[in-house]
Amino acid sequence: MGRTSKISFVFLILLALAGFIFSYSQGWFDPLSKYRVEGEQYSGGEATVFNESVNAFGEAAPNLTGNKDLFFVSGNAFFKRNWVSAPASTADLDGLGPLFNARSCSSCHLLDGRGKPPQSIDEEPVDLLFRLSRPSQDGNGTRKDENYGGQFNHLSVLGVPPEGNVTVRYEEIPGEYPDGTTYSLRNPTYEFDSLAYGAFSKDMMISPRIAQHLVGLGLLEGISEERLKELADPEDKNGDGISGRINYVYDHINEKMSVGRFGWKANEPSVRQQTAVALREDIGITSAAFPEELCAENQTDCKRSPSGGEPELSQDILDRLALYTETLAVPARRDWEDVQVLKGKKAFIEIGCASCHVPKHKTGEHPEHPEFSSQTIYPYTDLLLHDMGPGLADGRPDGEATGTEWRTPPLWGIGLIQTVSGHTFFLHDGRARNLEEAILWHGGEAETARNKFKQLSKNERENLITFLNSL
Ligand code: HEC
Ligand code: HEC
């Protein structure tokens, strides 16, 4: 070899080496690199906080403007404050009941976290409540029960009988992965006794619901209706077996039909309405949008009980409470660049979890809080209704949601529920004891994804769970 060709040979080797180093640094050889998306650690865009502590769900969005942070602080105080029965010297905070489930928001959403089902058959459910309804006489839609109304209330003020007790029992259902690993799922049954207003009618429909964790709700309000319509595929035109639907529900505050976004069946259109509904149904506090006490048609003692004002809630307190719940920040991802997490994310996308748990959205214009407009967020939801099969069905329609449909819950913050709420009970009624069980309960439109999860190797399943825990 001549001297010049030797030089050019060395030059070529160096060039190849440089090319290799460059492409390696760009992640071209790394199959996981496309799953490492810079910026996705900020799950809530500019409304993200870096907090992995027990208070991870309790911080205000850091980008709040004006005096909203002061409103947030006083909203937080009302969120934790116990309402008292009327008449009381604290006129602002009286009107509890006559029938109720809890005295404050934080009794169910402690530290803005996730509620849990009772831990033994002697324990009365608190964070787990029961919505009730009956088929309407014309067979078209639902109506309230005349003896128990729209929600089962196990507590009451003096002189009004509480509605009764609930006992939760579980039956274990064994199962097995194709690789031979066994598991067991627990199926809940509910027994209502000491019923003060008569036996439940045979056609009573009962929907158990656990209290959700409350992060990033203003951002979810910011996702435009157009975006949700784009994601919806009611007739499953793309033939992927997944047909998300919007739940259109009545907006009592703006007096029109609106897109449902909140609650396990997307049954409430806004945080403000969800807050007013919680005040009335869970605590027994009336407001301008919901001026009537909760008493069912035949609950005469309830109707006679003193009221704390008409309505009981001032507009100012509702404003503060709604602002507080709306502006809770989203905790940032942890370990989002770890190899195991990236592998889990890859599996999550490949087996079809992301078809419903849509990772990324850009919010539109939030009418009240520009802080939540045009934010790139990673909530892992499409806010749409999906048929989840008979295993999860409650058999109780809610708005346009049928008895088998549930809203895809956002997965942001899910890995911190253990830290904040001290447990890992998931799904609408808290039946799943951990993330794995939550996945294994998926049926209906999610059956294919669930089966693909079961077919993963043990290692791959663990990666997927590790990924969920990083959200
Ligand atoms: C008795 C327990 C209980 C109390 C008290 C309670 N909640 Fe809830 N909360 C729930 C349950 C259960 C749900 C799910 C409701 C559904 O699916 O319809 C929920 C849902 C919510 C949501 C919607 C979350 C989401 O991701 O869709 C918000 C917001 C909320 N509650 C705020 C409040 C506020 C504010 C208060 C106090 C005024 C309050 N809650 C009091 C149990 C409770
Ligand atoms: C067809 C839509 C759909 C698909 C596909 C889907 N999910 Fe879900 N997911 C839901 C719905 C709806 C719920 C709520 C069900 C309930 O509470 O009864 C849910 C609940 C969950 C929960 C519990 C959330 C909570 O807050 O308690 C986890 C975790 C979860 N899904 C993970 C996954 C994973 C992992 C996959 C892929 C294997 C997946 N999902 C596929 C719609 C879907």
Coordinates of C-alpha atoms and ligand atoms in Angstrom, one line a residue:
M1 CA 0.0 0.0 0.0
G2 CA 1.3 3.4 -1.0
R3 CA 1.8 6.2 1.5
T4 CA -1.2 8.2 0.2
S5 CA -3.5 5.2 0.1
K6 CA -2.4 4.4 3.7
I7 CA -3.4 8.0 4.7
S8 CA -6.7 7.8 3.0
F9 CA -7.3 4.4 4.6
V10 CA -6.7 5.8 8.1
F11 CA -8.8 8.8 7.2
L12 CA -11.7 6.6 6.1
I13 CA -11.4 4.6 9.4
L14 CA -11.5 7.8 11.4
L15 CA -14.4 9.1 9.4
A16 CA -16.3 5.9 10.0
L17 CA -15.5 6.1 13.7
A18 CA -16.6 9.7 13.9
G19 CA -19.8 8.8 12.1
F20 CA -20.4 5.9 14.5
I21 CA -19.9 8.1 17.5
F22 CA -22.1 10.8 16.0
S23 CA -25.0 8.4 15.2
Y24 CA -24.6 6.7 18.6
S25 CA -24.8 10.1 20.3
Q26 CA -28.0 10.8 18.3
G27 CA -29.4 7.5 19.4
W28 CA -29.7 6.0 15.9
F29 CA -28.5 2.6 17.0
D30 CA -30.6 2.7 20.1
P31 CA -34.1 1.2 19.5
L32 CA -35.3 2.9 22.7
S33 CA -34.2 6.4 21.8
K34 CA -37.5 7.3 20.1
Y35 CA -39.2 6.6 23.3
R36 CA -37.0 9.1 25.2
V37 CA -38.9 12.3 24.4
E38 CA -37.2 15.4 25.9
G39 CA -39.9 17.4 27.7
E40 CA -42.2 14.5 28.6
Q41 CA -41.0 14.7 32.2
Y42 CA -43.1 17.8 32.4
S43 CA -46.4 15.9 32.5
G44 CA -48.4 19.1 33.1
G45 CA -46.5 21.4 30.9
E46 CA -45.8 24.7 32.8
A47 CA -48.2 23.5 35.5
T48 CA -45.7 20.7 36.5
V49 CA -44.1 20.5 39.9
F50 CA -41.1 18.5 41.0
N51 CA -42.4 16.9 44.1
E52 CA -42.3 13.2 45.0
S53 CA -43.3 13.7 48.6
V54 CA -46.5 12.9 50.4
N55 CA -47.7 16.3 49.2
A56 CA -47.0 15.6 45.6
F57 CA -50.6 16.2 44.6
G58 CA -51.2 19.2 46.8
E59 CA -49.2 22.0 45.2
A60 CA -50.6 24.9 43.2
A61 CA -49.6 25.1 39.5
P62 CA -46.4 27.1 39.6
N63 CA -47.5 29.3 36.7
L64 CA -50.6 30.8 38.3
T65 CA -50.8 34.5 37.8
G66 CA -52.3 37.5 39.7
N67 CA -53.6 36.6 43.1
K68 CA -54.8 33.1 42.2
D69 CA -52.2 31.7 44.6
L70 CA -54.0 33.4 47.5
F71 CA -57.3 32.1 46.3
F72 CA -55.7 28.6 46.1
V73 CA -54.6 28.8 49.7
S74 CA -58.0 29.8 51.0
G75 CA -59.6 27.2 48.7
N76 CA -57.4 24.6 50.3
A77 CA -58.6 25.7 53.7
F78 CA -62.2 25.2 52.6
F79 CA -61.3 21.9 51.1
K80 CA -60.1 20.6 54.4
R81 CA -62.7 22.3 56.6
N82 CA -65.5 20.3 58.2
W83 CA -69.0 21.5 57.4
V84 CA -71.3 21.6 60.5
S85 CA -75.1 21.2 60.8
A86 CA -77.4 24.2 60.7
P87 CA -78.1 26.4 62.5
A88 CA -74.6 27.2 63.7
S89 CA -72.6 30.3 64.6
T90 CA -70.3 29.8 61.6
A91 CA -73.1 30.7 59.1
D92 CA -70.6 30.3 56.1
L93 CA -70.0 26.7 56.9
D94 CA -73.3 25.3 58.1
G95 CA -75.8 23.3 56.3
L96 CA -74.2 19.9 56.5
G97 CA -76.6 17.1 55.3
P98 CA -79.3 16.4 56.3
L99 CA -78.0 13.3 54.6
F100 CA -74.3 13.1 53.7
N101 CA -71.2 10.8 53.2
A102 CA -68.5 13.0 54.7
R103 CA -68.0 16.4 56.3
S104 CA -65.3 17.7 54.1
C105 CA -63.8 17.3 50.7
S106 CA -60.5 16.0 52.2
S107 CA -62.2 13.2 54.1
C108 CA -62.4 11.4 50.8
H109 CA -59.6 13.2 48.8
L110 CA -57.1 13.2 51.7
L111 CA -54.0 15.2 50.5
D112 CA -55.8 15.4 47.1
G113 CA -55.1 11.7 46.7
R114 CA -57.0 8.5 45.9
G115 CA -59.6 7.0 48.2
K116 CA -59.5 3.4 49.2
P117 CA -62.2 0.8 49.7
P118 CA -62.9 -0.6 53.2
Q119 CA -60.1 -2.9 54.4
S120 CA -62.4 -5.3 56.3
I121 CA -66.1 -6.3 56.2
D122 CA -66.6 -4.3 59.5
E123 CA -65.4 -1.1 58.0
E124 CA -67.9 1.3 56.5
P125 CA -66.9 2.6 53.1
V126 CA -66.2 6.4 53.1
D127 CA -64.1 7.2 50.1
L128 CA -66.1 4.7 48.2
L129 CA -69.6 6.0 47.5
F130 CA -72.6 4.5 45.7
R131 CA -74.7 6.3 43.0
L132 CA -78.2 5.1 42.6
S133 CA -80.9 5.3 39.9
R134 CA -83.7 3.4 38.4
P135 CA -84.9 2.9 34.9
S136 CA -87.4 5.6 34.0
Q137 CA -91.1 4.5 33.6
D138 CA -91.0 4.9 29.8
G139 CA -87.9 2.7 29.7
N140 CA -86.0 5.5 28.2
G141 CA -83.2 6.7 30.5
T142 CA -83.1 6.8 34.3
R143 CA -84.7 8.5 37.2
K144 CA -84.0 9.0 40.9
D145 CA -85.3 6.6 43.4
E146 CA -88.1 8.1 45.5
N147 CA -86.8 6.6 48.7
Y148 CA -83.0 7.0 48.4
G149 CA -82.5 9.6 45.7
G150 CA -79.4 9.6 43.6
Q151 CA -76.7 8.6 46.1
F152 CA -76.5 6.4 49.1
N153 CA -75.8 8.5 52.2
H154 CA -74.7 6.5 55.3
L155 CA -74.5 9.5 57.6
S156 CA -77.1 12.1 58.7
V157 CA -77.7 15.0 61.1
L158 CA -79.6 14.5 64.3
G159 CA -83.3 13.7 63.8
V160 CA -82.9 12.2 60.3
P161 CA -82.3 8.5 60.0
P162 CA -79.1 7.7 57.9
E163 CA -79.9 5.6 54.9
G164 CA -78.2 2.4 56.0
N165 CA -75.0 0.4 55.9
V166 CA -73.0 -1.2 53.1
T167 CA -70.7 -4.2 53.5
V168 CA -68.2 -4.9 50.8
R169 CA -67.1 -8.5 50.2
Y170 CA -64.7 -9.9 47.7
E171 CA -64.6 -13.2 45.8
E172 CA -61.2 -14.3 44.5
I173 CA -61.0 -15.3 40.9
P174 CA -57.9 -17.2 40.0
G175 CA -56.1 -16.7 36.6
E176 CA -52.9 -17.7 34.8
Y177 CA -50.5 -16.1 32.4
P178 CA -49.6 -18.1 29.3
D179 CA -46.1 -18.4 30.9
G180 CA -47.7 -20.3 33.8
T181 CA -47.5 -17.5 36.4
T182 CA -50.7 -17.4 38.4
Y183 CA -52.6 -14.5 39.8
S184 CA -55.9 -13.8 41.5
L185 CA -58.4 -11.0 41.0
R186 CA -61.0 -10.0 43.6
N187 CA -64.5 -9.3 42.5
P188 CA -66.5 -7.1 44.8
T189 CA -70.1 -7.6 45.9
Y190 CA -72.1 -5.1 48.0
E191 CA -74.7 -5.8 50.6
F192 CA -76.9 -3.0 51.8
D193 CA -78.6 -3.4 55.2
S194 CA -80.3 -1.5 58.0
L195 CA -82.1 0.3 55.2
A196 CA -84.1 3.1 56.9
Y197 CA -86.3 4.0 53.9
G198 CA -87.4 0.5 52.9
A199 CA -85.9 -2.3 50.9
F200 CA -84.2 -1.3 47.6
S201 CA -86.5 -1.8 44.7
K202 CA -85.6 -4.8 42.4
D203 CA -84.6 -2.5 39.5
M204 CA -82.2 -0.3 41.6
M205 CA -79.0 0.4 39.7
I206 CA -75.9 0.9 41.8
S207 CA -72.6 2.4 40.8
P208 CA -69.7 2.2 43.2
R209 CA -67.2 5.0 42.8
I210 CA -63.9 5.6 44.6
A211 CA -62.6 9.2 45.1
Q212 CA -60.0 10.1 42.5
H213 CA -56.7 11.9 42.9
L214 CA -57.1 15.5 41.8
V215 CA -54.1 16.6 39.7
G216 CA -54.1 18.7 36.6
L217 CA -57.8 19.1 36.3
G218 CA -57.7 22.6 34.8
L219 CA -55.4 21.2 32.1
L220 CA -58.0 18.5 31.2
E221 CA -60.6 21.3 30.9
G222 CA -58.2 22.9 28.4
I223 CA -58.3 20.0 26.0
S224 CA -60.6 21.3 23.2
E225 CA -63.8 19.7 22.2
E226 CA -62.5 19.4 18.6
R227 CA -59.5 17.4 19.8
L228 CA -61.8 15.0 21.7
K229 CA -64.1 14.7 18.6
E230 CA -61.0 13.9 16.5
L231 CA -60.1 11.1 19.0
A232 CA -63.6 9.7 19.2
D233 CA -64.5 6.9 16.9
P234 CA -68.0 5.9 17.9
E235 CA -68.6 3.6 15.0
D236 CA -65.0 2.2 15.1
K237 CA -64.4 3.3 11.5
N238 CA -60.7 2.5 11.8
G239 CA -61.6 -1.0 12.8
D240 CA -59.1 -1.3 15.7
G241 CA -61.8 -2.6 18.1
I242 CA -61.7 0.6 20.1
S243 CA -64.6 3.1 19.8
G244 CA -64.3 6.0 22.1
R245 CA -67.3 8.2 22.7
I246 CA -67.8 11.6 24.2
N247 CA -70.3 11.7 27.1
Y248 CA -72.5 14.7 26.5
V249 CA -74.0 15.8 29.9
Y250 CA -76.0 18.7 31.2
D251 CA -74.0 21.7 32.3
H252 CA -76.2 23.1 35.1
I253 CA -74.0 26.2 35.5
N254 CA -74.1 27.3 31.8
E255 CA -77.5 25.7 31.2
K256 CA -76.5 23.7 28.1
M257 CA -75.3 20.3 27.0
S258 CA -71.5 20.0 27.3
V259 CA -68.7 17.5 26.9
G260 CA -68.4 15.4 30.1
R261 CA -64.8 15.2 31.3
F262 CA -64.8 14.4 35.1
G263 CA -65.9 11.5 37.2
W264 CA -65.4 7.8 36.4
K265 CA -68.0 8.0 33.6
A266 CA -67.1 11.5 32.4
N267 CA -70.4 12.5 34.0
E268 CA -69.5 16.1 34.9
P269 CA -68.5 18.8 32.4
S270 CA -66.4 21.0 34.6
V271 CA -64.5 21.1 37.9
R272 CA -66.8 23.8 39.1
Q273 CA -69.9 21.6 38.5
Q274 CA -68.1 18.5 40.0
T275 CA -67.4 20.6 43.0
A276 CA -70.9 21.9 43.4
V277 CA -72.2 18.3 42.9
A278 CA -69.8 16.9 45.5
L279 CA -70.9 19.6 47.9
R280 CA -74.6 18.7 47.5
E281 CA -74.4 14.9 47.0
D282 CA -71.5 14.0 49.3
I283 CA -71.7 16.8 52.0
G284 CA -75.3 18.0 51.7
I285 CA -74.5 21.7 50.9
T286 CA -76.8 23.4 48.4
S287 CA -75.5 26.0 45.9
A288 CA -76.9 28.4 43.3
A289 CA -76.6 25.7 40.6
F290 CA -78.0 23.0 42.9
P291 CA -80.4 24.8 45.2
E292 CA -82.4 21.8 46.4
E293 CA -81.4 19.7 49.3
L294 CA -80.6 16.1 48.6
C295 CA -83.7 14.7 50.3
A296 CA -85.5 12.0 48.2
E297 CA -89.2 12.4 47.5
N298 CA -90.3 10.2 50.5
Q299 CA -87.7 11.4 53.0
T300 CA -89.9 13.6 55.1
D301 CA -87.6 14.1 58.1
C302 CA -84.8 15.1 55.7
K303 CA -87.1 17.7 54.1
R304 CA -88.1 19.1 57.5
S305 CA -84.5 19.5 58.8
P306 CA -83.3 23.1 59.2
S307 CA -81.3 24.5 56.2
G308 CA -78.1 26.5 56.4
G309 CA -79.4 29.2 53.9
E310 CA -80.8 29.3 50.4
P311 CA -78.5 28.3 49.0
E312 CA -76.2 27.2 51.8
L313 CA -73.0 27.9 49.8
S314 CA -71.8 31.4 49.0
Q315 CA -70.6 32.0 45.5
D316 CA -67.3 33.1 46.9
I317 CA -66.6 29.8 48.7
L318 CA -67.6 27.9 45.5
D319 CA -65.2 30.1 43.5
R320 CA -62.4 29.4 45.9
L321 CA -63.0 25.7 46.1
A322 CA -63.3 25.3 42.4
L323 CA -60.2 27.3 41.8
Y324 CA -58.3 25.2 44.2
T325 CA -59.3 21.9 42.6
E326 CA -58.8 23.2 39.1
T327 CA -55.3 24.5 39.7
L328 CA -53.6 21.6 41.5
A329 CA -50.3 21.0 39.7
V330 CA -49.2 17.8 38.1
P331 CA -46.2 16.0 39.5
A332 CA -43.2 15.6 37.1
R333 CA -42.2 12.1 35.9
R334 CA -39.5 10.2 37.8
D335 CA -36.9 8.0 36.2
W336 CA -38.4 8.8 32.9
E337 CA -35.1 8.1 31.1
D338 CA -34.4 4.7 32.7
V339 CA -33.9 1.8 30.3
Q340 CA -36.5 -0.3 32.1
V341 CA -39.0 2.6 32.0
L342 CA -38.4 3.2 28.3
K343 CA -38.8 -0.5 27.5
G344 CA -42.1 -0.4 29.4
K345 CA -43.2 2.7 27.5
K346 CA -42.5 0.9 24.3
A347 CA -44.6 -2.1 25.3
F348 CA -47.4 0.2 26.5
I349 CA -47.6 1.7 23.0
E350 CA -47.0 -1.5 21.1
I351 CA -49.7 -3.5 22.8
G352 CA -52.3 -0.8 22.4
C353 CA -52.6 0.8 25.8
A354 CA -52.0 4.2 24.3
S355 CA -55.0 3.9 22.0
C356 CA -57.2 5.0 25.0
H357 CA -54.6 6.2 27.4
V358 CA -53.5 8.8 24.8
P359 CA -50.1 10.1 26.1
K360 CA -49.9 13.6 24.8
H361 CA -52.2 16.6 24.1
K362 CA -51.8 20.2 23.4
T363 CA -54.4 22.2 25.2
G364 CA -56.5 24.8 23.5
E365 CA -57.8 28.0 25.1
H366 CA -58.9 27.7 28.7
P367 CA -61.6 30.3 29.1
E368 CA -60.8 31.2 32.7
H369 CA -57.2 30.2 33.2
P370 CA -54.8 31.2 30.4
E371 CA -52.2 29.4 32.4
F372 CA -53.7 26.2 31.1
S373 CA -54.0 27.3 27.5
S374 CA -51.6 26.0 24.8
Q375 CA -49.8 23.6 27.2
T376 CA -48.2 20.4 26.0
I377 CA -49.3 17.8 28.5
Y378 CA -49.0 14.1 29.1
P379 CA -52.1 12.9 30.9
Y380 CA -52.4 9.5 29.3
T381 CA -56.2 9.7 28.6
D382 CA -58.6 10.5 25.8
L383 CA -61.3 11.5 28.3
L384 CA -63.6 9.2 26.2
L385 CA -66.0 6.4 27.2
H386 CA -65.1 2.8 26.4
D387 CA -67.0 -0.4 26.9
M388 CA -64.8 -2.2 29.4
G389 CA -66.7 -5.5 29.3
P390 CA -69.0 -7.3 31.8
G391 CA -66.3 -7.7 34.4
L392 CA -66.1 -4.0 35.2
A393 CA -69.7 -3.1 34.3
D394 CA -71.9 -1.4 36.9
G395 CA -75.0 -1.7 34.8
R396 CA -75.9 1.9 35.5
P397 CA -76.1 4.4 32.7
D398 CA -74.9 7.9 33.4
G399 CA -75.6 10.7 30.9
E400 CA -74.9 9.0 27.6
A401 CA -72.5 6.5 29.2
T402 CA -73.9 3.0 29.2
G403 CA -73.7 0.5 32.1
T404 CA -70.5 -1.0 30.6
E405 CA -68.7 2.2 29.7
W406 CA -66.1 4.0 31.7
R407 CA -64.0 7.1 31.0
T408 CA -60.3 6.3 30.3
P409 CA -58.8 7.6 33.6
P410 CA -55.7 9.9 33.3
L411 CA -52.6 8.0 34.4
W412 CA -50.5 11.0 35.4
G413 CA -49.5 10.8 39.1
I414 CA -50.6 7.1 39.3
G415 CA -47.1 6.1 40.4
L416 CA -47.3 8.5 43.4
I417 CA -50.6 7.3 44.8
Q418 CA -48.8 4.9 47.1
T419 CA -46.6 7.7 48.5
V420 CA -49.5 10.2 48.9
S421 CA -52.4 7.9 49.8
G422 CA -50.5 4.9 51.2
H423 CA -52.1 2.3 49.1
T424 CA -52.3 0.9 45.5
F425 CA -56.0 0.3 45.0
F426 CA -57.1 1.1 41.5
L427 CA -60.1 1.2 39.2
H428 CA -63.5 2.8 39.7
D429 CA -64.3 0.8 42.9
G430 CA -60.8 0.2 44.1
R431 CA -61.0 -3.6 43.5
A432 CA -57.5 -3.8 41.9
R433 CA -54.9 -4.2 44.6
N434 CA -52.1 -3.1 42.3
L435 CA -51.4 -1.9 38.8
E436 CA -51.1 -5.4 37.4
E437 CA -54.6 -6.4 38.7
A438 CA -55.9 -3.1 37.2
I439 CA -54.7 -4.2 33.8
L440 CA -55.9 -7.7 34.1
W441 CA -59.5 -6.5 34.7
H442 CA -59.5 -4.7 31.3
G443 CA -62.1 -6.3 29.0
G444 CA -64.4 -5.2 26.2
E445 CA -62.6 -2.7 23.9
A446 CA -59.5 -3.2 25.9
E447 CA -59.5 -7.0 25.8
T448 CA -57.0 -7.2 23.0
A449 CA -54.5 -5.0 24.8
R450 CA -55.1 -7.0 28.0
N451 CA -54.4 -10.3 26.2
K452 CA -51.3 -8.8 24.7
F453 CA -50.2 -7.8 28.1
K454 CA -50.7 -11.4 29.3
Q455 CA -48.6 -12.6 26.5
L456 CA -45.6 -10.5 27.4
S457 CA -42.7 -12.2 29.3
K458 CA -42.6 -11.6 33.0
N459 CA -39.7 -9.2 32.5
E460 CA -41.6 -7.2 29.9
R461 CA -44.7 -7.1 32.2
E462 CA -42.5 -5.7 35.0
N463 CA -41.0 -3.1 32.6
L464 CA -44.5 -1.9 31.8
I465 CA -45.5 -1.6 35.5
T466 CA -42.2 0.2 36.1
F467 CA -43.2 2.6 33.4
L468 CA -46.6 3.2 34.9
N469 CA -45.0 3.9 38.2
S470 CA -42.9 6.6 36.6
L471 CA -46.0 8.5 35.6
Ligands
HEC1 C1 -67.7 11.0 50.1 C2 -66.5 11.1 49.4 C3 -66.2 12.4 48.7 C4 -66.2 13.7 49.1 C5 -66.6 14.2 50.5 C6 -65.8 14.5 48.0 N1 -65.5 13.7 46.9 FE1 -64.8 14.4 45.1 N2 -65.0 12.5 44.4 C7 -65.4 11.4 45.1 C8 -65.7 10.4 44.1 C9 -66.3 9.0 44.5 C10 -65.4 10.8 42.9 C11 -65.7 10.1 41.5 C12 -67.1 10.6 41.2 C13 -67.7 10.0 39.9 O1 -67.2 9.2 39.3 O2 -68.8 10.5 39.6 C14 -64.9 12.2 43.0 C15 -64.5 13.0 42.0 C16 -64.1 14.3 42.2 C17 -63.6 15.2 41.1 C18 -63.3 14.7 39.7 C19 -62.0 14.1 39.5 C20 -61.7 13.5 38.2 O3 -60.6 13.2 37.9 O4 -62.6 13.4 37.4 C21 -63.4 16.4 41.7 C22 -62.8 17.6 41.0 C23 -63.7 16.3 43.1 N3 -64.2 15.1 43.3 C24 -63.7 17.4 43.9 C25 -64.2 17.3 45.2 C26 -64.4 18.5 46.0 C27 -64.0 19.9 45.7 C28 -65.0 18.1 47.2 C29 -65.5 18.9 48.3 C30 -66.5 19.9 48.0 C31 -65.2 16.7 47.1 N4 -64.7 16.2 45.8 C32 -65.8 15.9 48.0 C33 -65.6 11.3 46.4 C34 -65.7 12.4 47.3
HEC2 C1 -60.3 0.6 25.4 C2 -59.6 1.6 26.1 C3 -58.5 1.2 27.0 C4 -57.3 0.4 26.7 C5 -56.9 -0.1 25.4 C6 -56.6 0.3 27.9 N1 -57.2 1.0 29.0 FE1 -56.6 1.2 30.9 N2 -58.4 1.9 31.4 C7 -59.4 2.2 30.6 C8 -60.6 2.5 31.3 C9 -61.9 2.9 30.8 C10 -60.2 2.4 32.7 C11 -61.1 2.6 33.9 C12 -61.9 1.2 34.2 C13 -62.5 1.2 35.5 O1 -62.2 1.9 36.4 O2 -63.4 0.3 35.7 C14 -58.8 2.0 32.7 C15 -58.0 1.9 33.8 C16 -56.7 1.7 33.9 C17 -55.8 1.7 35.0 C18 -56.3 2.1 36.4 C19 -56.3 3.6 36.5 C20 -56.9 4.1 37.8 O3 -56.8 5.4 38.0 O4 -57.3 3.4 38.7 C21 -54.6 1.4 34.6 C22 -53.3 1.4 35.5 C23 -54.6 1.2 33.2 N3 -55.9 1.4 32.8 C24 -53.5 0.8 32.4 C25 -53.7 0.3 31.1 C26 -52.7 -0.4 30.4 C27 -51.3 -0.7 31.0 C28 -53.2 -0.8 29.2 C29 -52.6 -1.7 28.2 C30 -52.4 -3.0 28.5 C31 -54.5 -0.2 29.2 N4 -54.8 0.4 30.3 C32 -55.4 -0.3 28.1 C33 -59.3 2.2 29.2 C34 -58.4 1.5 28.5

